[in-house]
PDB file of C-alpha atoms in Angstrom:
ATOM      1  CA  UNK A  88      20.033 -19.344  24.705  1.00  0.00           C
ATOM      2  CA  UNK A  89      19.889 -15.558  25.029  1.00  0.00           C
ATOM      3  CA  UNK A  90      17.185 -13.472  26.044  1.00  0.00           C
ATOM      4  CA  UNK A  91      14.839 -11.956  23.988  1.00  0.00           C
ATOM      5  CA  UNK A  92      14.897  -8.337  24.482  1.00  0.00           C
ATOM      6  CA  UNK A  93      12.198  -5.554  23.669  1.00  0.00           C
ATOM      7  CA  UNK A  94      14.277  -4.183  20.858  1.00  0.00           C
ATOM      8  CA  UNK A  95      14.120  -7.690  19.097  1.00  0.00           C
ATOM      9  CA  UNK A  96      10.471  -8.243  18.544  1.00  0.00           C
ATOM     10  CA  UNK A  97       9.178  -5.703  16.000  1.00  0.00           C
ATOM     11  CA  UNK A  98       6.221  -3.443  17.566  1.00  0.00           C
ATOM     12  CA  UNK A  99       3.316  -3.023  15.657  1.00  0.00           C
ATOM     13  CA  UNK A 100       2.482   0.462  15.184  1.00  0.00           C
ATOM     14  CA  UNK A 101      -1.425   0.562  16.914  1.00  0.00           C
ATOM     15  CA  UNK A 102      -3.299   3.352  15.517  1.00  0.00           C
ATOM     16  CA  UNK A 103      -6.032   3.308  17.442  1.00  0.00           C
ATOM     17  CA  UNK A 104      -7.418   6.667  16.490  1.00  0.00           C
ATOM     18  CA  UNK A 105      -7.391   5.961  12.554  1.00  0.00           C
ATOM     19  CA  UNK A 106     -11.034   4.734  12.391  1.00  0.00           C
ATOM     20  CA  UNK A 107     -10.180   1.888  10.034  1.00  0.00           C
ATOM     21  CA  UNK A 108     -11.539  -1.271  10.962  1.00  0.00           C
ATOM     22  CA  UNK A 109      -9.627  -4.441  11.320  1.00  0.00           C
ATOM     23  CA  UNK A 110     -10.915  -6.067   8.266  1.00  0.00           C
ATOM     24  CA  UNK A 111     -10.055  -3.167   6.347  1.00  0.00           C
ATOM     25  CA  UNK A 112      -6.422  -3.171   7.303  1.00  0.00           C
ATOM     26  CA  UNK A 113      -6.174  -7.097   7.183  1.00  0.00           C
ATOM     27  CA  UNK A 114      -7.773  -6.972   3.647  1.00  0.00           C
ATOM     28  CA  UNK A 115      -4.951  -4.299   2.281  1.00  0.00           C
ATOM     29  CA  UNK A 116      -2.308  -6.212   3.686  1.00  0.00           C
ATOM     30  CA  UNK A 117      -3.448  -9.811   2.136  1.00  0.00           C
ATOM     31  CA  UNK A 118      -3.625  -7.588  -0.550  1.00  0.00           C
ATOM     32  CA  UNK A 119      -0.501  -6.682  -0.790  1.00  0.00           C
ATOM     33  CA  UNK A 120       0.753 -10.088  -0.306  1.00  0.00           C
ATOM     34  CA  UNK A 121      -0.981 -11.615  -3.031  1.00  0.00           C
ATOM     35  CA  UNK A 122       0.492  -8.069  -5.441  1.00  0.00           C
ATOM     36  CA  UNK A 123       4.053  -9.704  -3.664  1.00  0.00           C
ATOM     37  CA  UNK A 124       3.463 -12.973  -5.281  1.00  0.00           C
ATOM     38  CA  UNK A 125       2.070 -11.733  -8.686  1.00  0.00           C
ATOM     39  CA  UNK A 126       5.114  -9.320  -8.994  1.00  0.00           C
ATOM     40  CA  UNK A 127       7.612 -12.380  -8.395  1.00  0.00           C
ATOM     41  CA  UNK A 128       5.341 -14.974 -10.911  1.00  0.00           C
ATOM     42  CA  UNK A 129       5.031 -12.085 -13.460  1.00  0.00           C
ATOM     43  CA  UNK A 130       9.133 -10.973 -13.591  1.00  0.00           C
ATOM     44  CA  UNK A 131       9.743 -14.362 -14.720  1.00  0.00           C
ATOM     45  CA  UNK A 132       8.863 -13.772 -18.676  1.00  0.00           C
ATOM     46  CA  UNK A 133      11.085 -11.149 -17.973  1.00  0.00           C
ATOM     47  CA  UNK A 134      13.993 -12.600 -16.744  1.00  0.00           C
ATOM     48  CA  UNK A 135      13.843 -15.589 -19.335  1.00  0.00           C
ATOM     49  CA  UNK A 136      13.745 -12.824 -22.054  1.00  0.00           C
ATOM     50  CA  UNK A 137      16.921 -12.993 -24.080  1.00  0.00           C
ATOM     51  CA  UNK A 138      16.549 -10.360 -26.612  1.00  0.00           C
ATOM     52  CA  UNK A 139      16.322  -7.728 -24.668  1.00  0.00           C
ATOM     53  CA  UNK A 140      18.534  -6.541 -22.249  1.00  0.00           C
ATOM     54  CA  UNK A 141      16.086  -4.031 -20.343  1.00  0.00           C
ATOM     55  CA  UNK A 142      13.256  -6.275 -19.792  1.00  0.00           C
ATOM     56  CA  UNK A 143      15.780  -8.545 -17.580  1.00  0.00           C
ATOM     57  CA  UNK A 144      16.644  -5.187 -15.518  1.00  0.00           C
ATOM     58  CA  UNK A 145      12.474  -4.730 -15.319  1.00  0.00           C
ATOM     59  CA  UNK A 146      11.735  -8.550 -13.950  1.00  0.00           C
ATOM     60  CA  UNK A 147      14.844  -8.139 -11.747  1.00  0.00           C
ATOM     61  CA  UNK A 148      13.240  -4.913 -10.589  1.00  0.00           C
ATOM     62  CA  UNK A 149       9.839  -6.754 -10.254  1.00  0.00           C
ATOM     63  CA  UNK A 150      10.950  -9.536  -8.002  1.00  0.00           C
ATOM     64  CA  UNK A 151      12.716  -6.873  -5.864  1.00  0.00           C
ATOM     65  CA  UNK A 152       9.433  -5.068  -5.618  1.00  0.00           C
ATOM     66  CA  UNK A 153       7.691  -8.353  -4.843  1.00  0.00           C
ATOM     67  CA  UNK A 154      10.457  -9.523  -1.938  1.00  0.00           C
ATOM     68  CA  UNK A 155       9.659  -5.907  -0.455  1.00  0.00           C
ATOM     69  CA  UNK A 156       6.342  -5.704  -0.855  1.00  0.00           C
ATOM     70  CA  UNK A 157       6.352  -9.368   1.663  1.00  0.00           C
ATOM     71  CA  UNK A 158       9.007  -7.982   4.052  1.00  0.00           C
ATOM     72  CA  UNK A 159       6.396  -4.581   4.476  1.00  0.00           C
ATOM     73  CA  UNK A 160       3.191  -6.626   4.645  1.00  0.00           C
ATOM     74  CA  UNK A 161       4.060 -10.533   5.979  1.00  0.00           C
ATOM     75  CA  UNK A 162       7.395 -10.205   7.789  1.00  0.00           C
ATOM     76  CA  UNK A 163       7.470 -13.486   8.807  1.00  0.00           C
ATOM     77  CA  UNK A 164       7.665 -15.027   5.295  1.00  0.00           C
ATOM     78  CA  UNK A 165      11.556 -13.273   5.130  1.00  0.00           C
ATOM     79  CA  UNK A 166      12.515 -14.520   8.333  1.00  0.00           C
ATOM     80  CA  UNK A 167      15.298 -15.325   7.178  1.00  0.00           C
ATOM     81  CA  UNK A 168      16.908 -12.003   6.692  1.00  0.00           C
ATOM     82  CA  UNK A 169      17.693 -10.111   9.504  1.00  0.00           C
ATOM     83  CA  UNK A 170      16.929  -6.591   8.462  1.00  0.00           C
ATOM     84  CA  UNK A 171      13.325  -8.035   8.163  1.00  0.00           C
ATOM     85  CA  UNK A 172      12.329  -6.648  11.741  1.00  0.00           C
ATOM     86  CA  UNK A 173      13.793  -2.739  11.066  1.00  0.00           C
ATOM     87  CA  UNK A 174      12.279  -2.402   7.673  1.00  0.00           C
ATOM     88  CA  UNK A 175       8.940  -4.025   8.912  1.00  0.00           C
ATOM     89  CA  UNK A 176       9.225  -2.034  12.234  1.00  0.00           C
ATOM     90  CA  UNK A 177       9.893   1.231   9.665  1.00  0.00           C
ATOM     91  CA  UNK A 178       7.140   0.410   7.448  1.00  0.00           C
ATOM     92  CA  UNK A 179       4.517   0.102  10.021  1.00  0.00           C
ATOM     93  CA  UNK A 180       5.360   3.330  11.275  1.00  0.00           C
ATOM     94  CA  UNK A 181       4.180   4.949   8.428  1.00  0.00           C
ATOM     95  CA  UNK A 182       1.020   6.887   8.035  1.00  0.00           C
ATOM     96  CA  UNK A 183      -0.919   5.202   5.673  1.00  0.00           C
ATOM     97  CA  UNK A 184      -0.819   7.740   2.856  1.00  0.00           C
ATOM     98  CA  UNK A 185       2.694   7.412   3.186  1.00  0.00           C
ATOM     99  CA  UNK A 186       2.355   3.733   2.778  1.00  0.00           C
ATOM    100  CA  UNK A 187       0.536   4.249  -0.649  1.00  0.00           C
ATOM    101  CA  UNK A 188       3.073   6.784  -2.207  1.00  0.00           C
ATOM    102  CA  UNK A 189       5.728   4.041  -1.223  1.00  0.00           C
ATOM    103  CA  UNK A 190       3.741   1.582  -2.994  1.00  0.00           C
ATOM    104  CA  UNK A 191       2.943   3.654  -6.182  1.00  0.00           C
ATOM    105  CA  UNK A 192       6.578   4.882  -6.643  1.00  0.00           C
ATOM    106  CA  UNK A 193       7.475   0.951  -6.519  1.00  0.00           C
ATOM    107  CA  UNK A 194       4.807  -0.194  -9.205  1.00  0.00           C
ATOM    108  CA  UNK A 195       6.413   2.388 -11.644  1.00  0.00           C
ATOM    109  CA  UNK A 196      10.087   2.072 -11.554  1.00  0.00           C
ATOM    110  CA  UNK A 197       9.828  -1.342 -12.674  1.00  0.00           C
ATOM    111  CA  UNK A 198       7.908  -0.042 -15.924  1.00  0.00           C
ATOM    112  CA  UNK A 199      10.860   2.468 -17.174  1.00  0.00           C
ATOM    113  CA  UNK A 200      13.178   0.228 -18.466  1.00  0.00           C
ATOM    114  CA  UNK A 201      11.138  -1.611 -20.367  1.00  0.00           C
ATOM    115  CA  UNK A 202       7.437  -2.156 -20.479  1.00  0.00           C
ATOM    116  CA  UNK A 203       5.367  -5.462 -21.657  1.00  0.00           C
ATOM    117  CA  UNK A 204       2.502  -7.146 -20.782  1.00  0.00           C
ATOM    118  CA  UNK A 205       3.627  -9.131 -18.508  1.00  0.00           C
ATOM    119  CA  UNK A 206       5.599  -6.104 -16.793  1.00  0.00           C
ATOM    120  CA  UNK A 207       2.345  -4.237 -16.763  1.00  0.00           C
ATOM    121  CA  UNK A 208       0.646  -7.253 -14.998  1.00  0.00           C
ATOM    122  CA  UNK A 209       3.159  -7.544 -12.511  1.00  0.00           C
ATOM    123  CA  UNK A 210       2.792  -4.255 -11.035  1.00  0.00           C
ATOM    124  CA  UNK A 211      -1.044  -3.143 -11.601  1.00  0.00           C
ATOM    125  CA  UNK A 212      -1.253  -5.272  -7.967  1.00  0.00           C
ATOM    126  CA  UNK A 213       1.372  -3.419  -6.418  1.00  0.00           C
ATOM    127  CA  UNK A 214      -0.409  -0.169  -7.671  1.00  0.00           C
ATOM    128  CA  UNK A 215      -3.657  -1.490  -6.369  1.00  0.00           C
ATOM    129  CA  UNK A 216      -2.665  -1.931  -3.096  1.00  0.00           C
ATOM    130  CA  UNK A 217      -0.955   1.701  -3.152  1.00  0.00           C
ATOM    131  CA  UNK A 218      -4.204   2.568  -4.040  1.00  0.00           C
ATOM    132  CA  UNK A 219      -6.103   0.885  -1.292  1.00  0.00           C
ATOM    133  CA  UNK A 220      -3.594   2.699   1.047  1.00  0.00           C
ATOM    134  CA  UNK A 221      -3.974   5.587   0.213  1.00  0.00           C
ATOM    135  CA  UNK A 222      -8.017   4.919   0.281  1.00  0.00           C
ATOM    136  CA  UNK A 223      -7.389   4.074   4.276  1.00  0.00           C
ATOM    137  CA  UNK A 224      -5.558   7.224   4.733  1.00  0.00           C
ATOM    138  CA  UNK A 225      -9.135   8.751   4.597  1.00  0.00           C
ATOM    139  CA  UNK A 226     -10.075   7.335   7.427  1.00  0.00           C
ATOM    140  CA  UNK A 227     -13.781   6.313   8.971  1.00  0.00           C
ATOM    141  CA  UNK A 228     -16.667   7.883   7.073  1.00  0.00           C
ATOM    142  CA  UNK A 229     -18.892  10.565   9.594  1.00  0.00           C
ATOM    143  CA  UNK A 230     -21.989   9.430  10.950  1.00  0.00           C
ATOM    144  CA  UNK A 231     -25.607  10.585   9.446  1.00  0.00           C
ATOM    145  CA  UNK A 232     -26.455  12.904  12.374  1.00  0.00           C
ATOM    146  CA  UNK A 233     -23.051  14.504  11.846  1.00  0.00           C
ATOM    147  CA  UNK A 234     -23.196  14.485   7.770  1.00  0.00           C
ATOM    148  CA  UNK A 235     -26.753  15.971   8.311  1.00  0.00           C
ATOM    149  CA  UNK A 236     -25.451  18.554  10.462  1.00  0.00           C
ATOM    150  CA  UNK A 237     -22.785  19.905   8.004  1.00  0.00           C
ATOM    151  CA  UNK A 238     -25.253  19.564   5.476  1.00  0.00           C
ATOM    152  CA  UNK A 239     -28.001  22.114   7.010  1.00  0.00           C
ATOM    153  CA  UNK A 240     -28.525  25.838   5.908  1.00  0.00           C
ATOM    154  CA  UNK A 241     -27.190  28.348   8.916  1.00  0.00           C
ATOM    155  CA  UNK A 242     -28.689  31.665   8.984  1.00  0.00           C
ATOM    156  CA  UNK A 243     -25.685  33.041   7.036  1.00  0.00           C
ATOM    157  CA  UNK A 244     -26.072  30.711   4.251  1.00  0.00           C
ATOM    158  CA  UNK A 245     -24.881  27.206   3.855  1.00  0.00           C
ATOM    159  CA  UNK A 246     -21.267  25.974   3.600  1.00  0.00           C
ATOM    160  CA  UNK A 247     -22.484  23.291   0.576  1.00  0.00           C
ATOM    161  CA  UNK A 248     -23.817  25.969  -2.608  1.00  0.00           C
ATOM    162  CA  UNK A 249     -26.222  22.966  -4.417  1.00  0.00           C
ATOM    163  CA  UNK A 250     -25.002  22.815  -8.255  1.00  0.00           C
ATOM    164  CA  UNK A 251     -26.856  24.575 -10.760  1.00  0.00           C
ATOM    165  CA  UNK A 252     -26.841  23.694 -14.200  1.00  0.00           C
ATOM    166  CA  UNK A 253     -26.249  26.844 -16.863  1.00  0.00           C
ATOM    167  CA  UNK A 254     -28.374  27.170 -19.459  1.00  0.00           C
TER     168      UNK A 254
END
């Protein structure tokens, strides 16, 4: 049996620094696993679909989204494939904005060649969690004695103007 070495267990990028809770990043990434198995069930009224060419290229495009979509968030479910560790290991280096735009870009593409119900069901999760992603890029939310602080009048004036309605 060989060795295992450092460069064969994938590292998990540890932001520590990000100010996003645990929970928060556990909940995006079941998140995204459950969008992974919606995008696989949904591509299959695609795929059966005879009478149009085009919505068999969009559920083909769905489950590829969908087999992604659990390499990025659950690598161990695609154990099987050995690219599994680089593409997680690449993934989780992201910056979580980054993650998001990934995410969005792959809930569209499977809606140009042909769009349906079922198409549109498939990928409003994948969306979703490109939308949670890109709500953990913002980070941790600033305290109330810091808030209040950026909220006070200076002697020069303030940095908020309040909103004033025109007559």
């Amino acid at each position: 049996m060989g060795d295992i070495q450092a460069e064969d267990i994938p590292t998990q990028a540890v932001k520590e620094e990000d100010g996003v809770t645990w929970w928060c990043k556990l909940l995006v990434k079941v998140i995204g696993v459950v969008a992974a198995v919606v995008s696989i069930i949904a591509a299959i009224p695609n795929l059966i679909s005879i009478l149009s060419p085009l919505s068999i290229v969009t559920g083909v495009l769905m489950i590829l989204n969908g087999v992604l979509l659990l390499i990025f968030e659950a690598p161990v479910c695609c154990g099987f494939f050995e690219g599994t560790k680089k593409i997680a290991g690449w993934i989780d280096g992201r910056k979580y904005w980054q993650k998001g735009i990934i995410y969005l870009i792959m809930a569209v593409i499977p809606l140009i060649p042909s769009r349906s119900l079922t198409s549109f069901l498939g990928c409003i999760p994948v969306f979703a969690t490109g939308v949670f992603y890109g709500l953990l890029s913002l980070g941790k939310k600033a305290d109330r004695s810091e808030m209040m602080t950026n909220a006070q009048v200076t002697g020069a004036g303030s940095k908020y103007q309040p909103f004033q309605n025109e007559p």
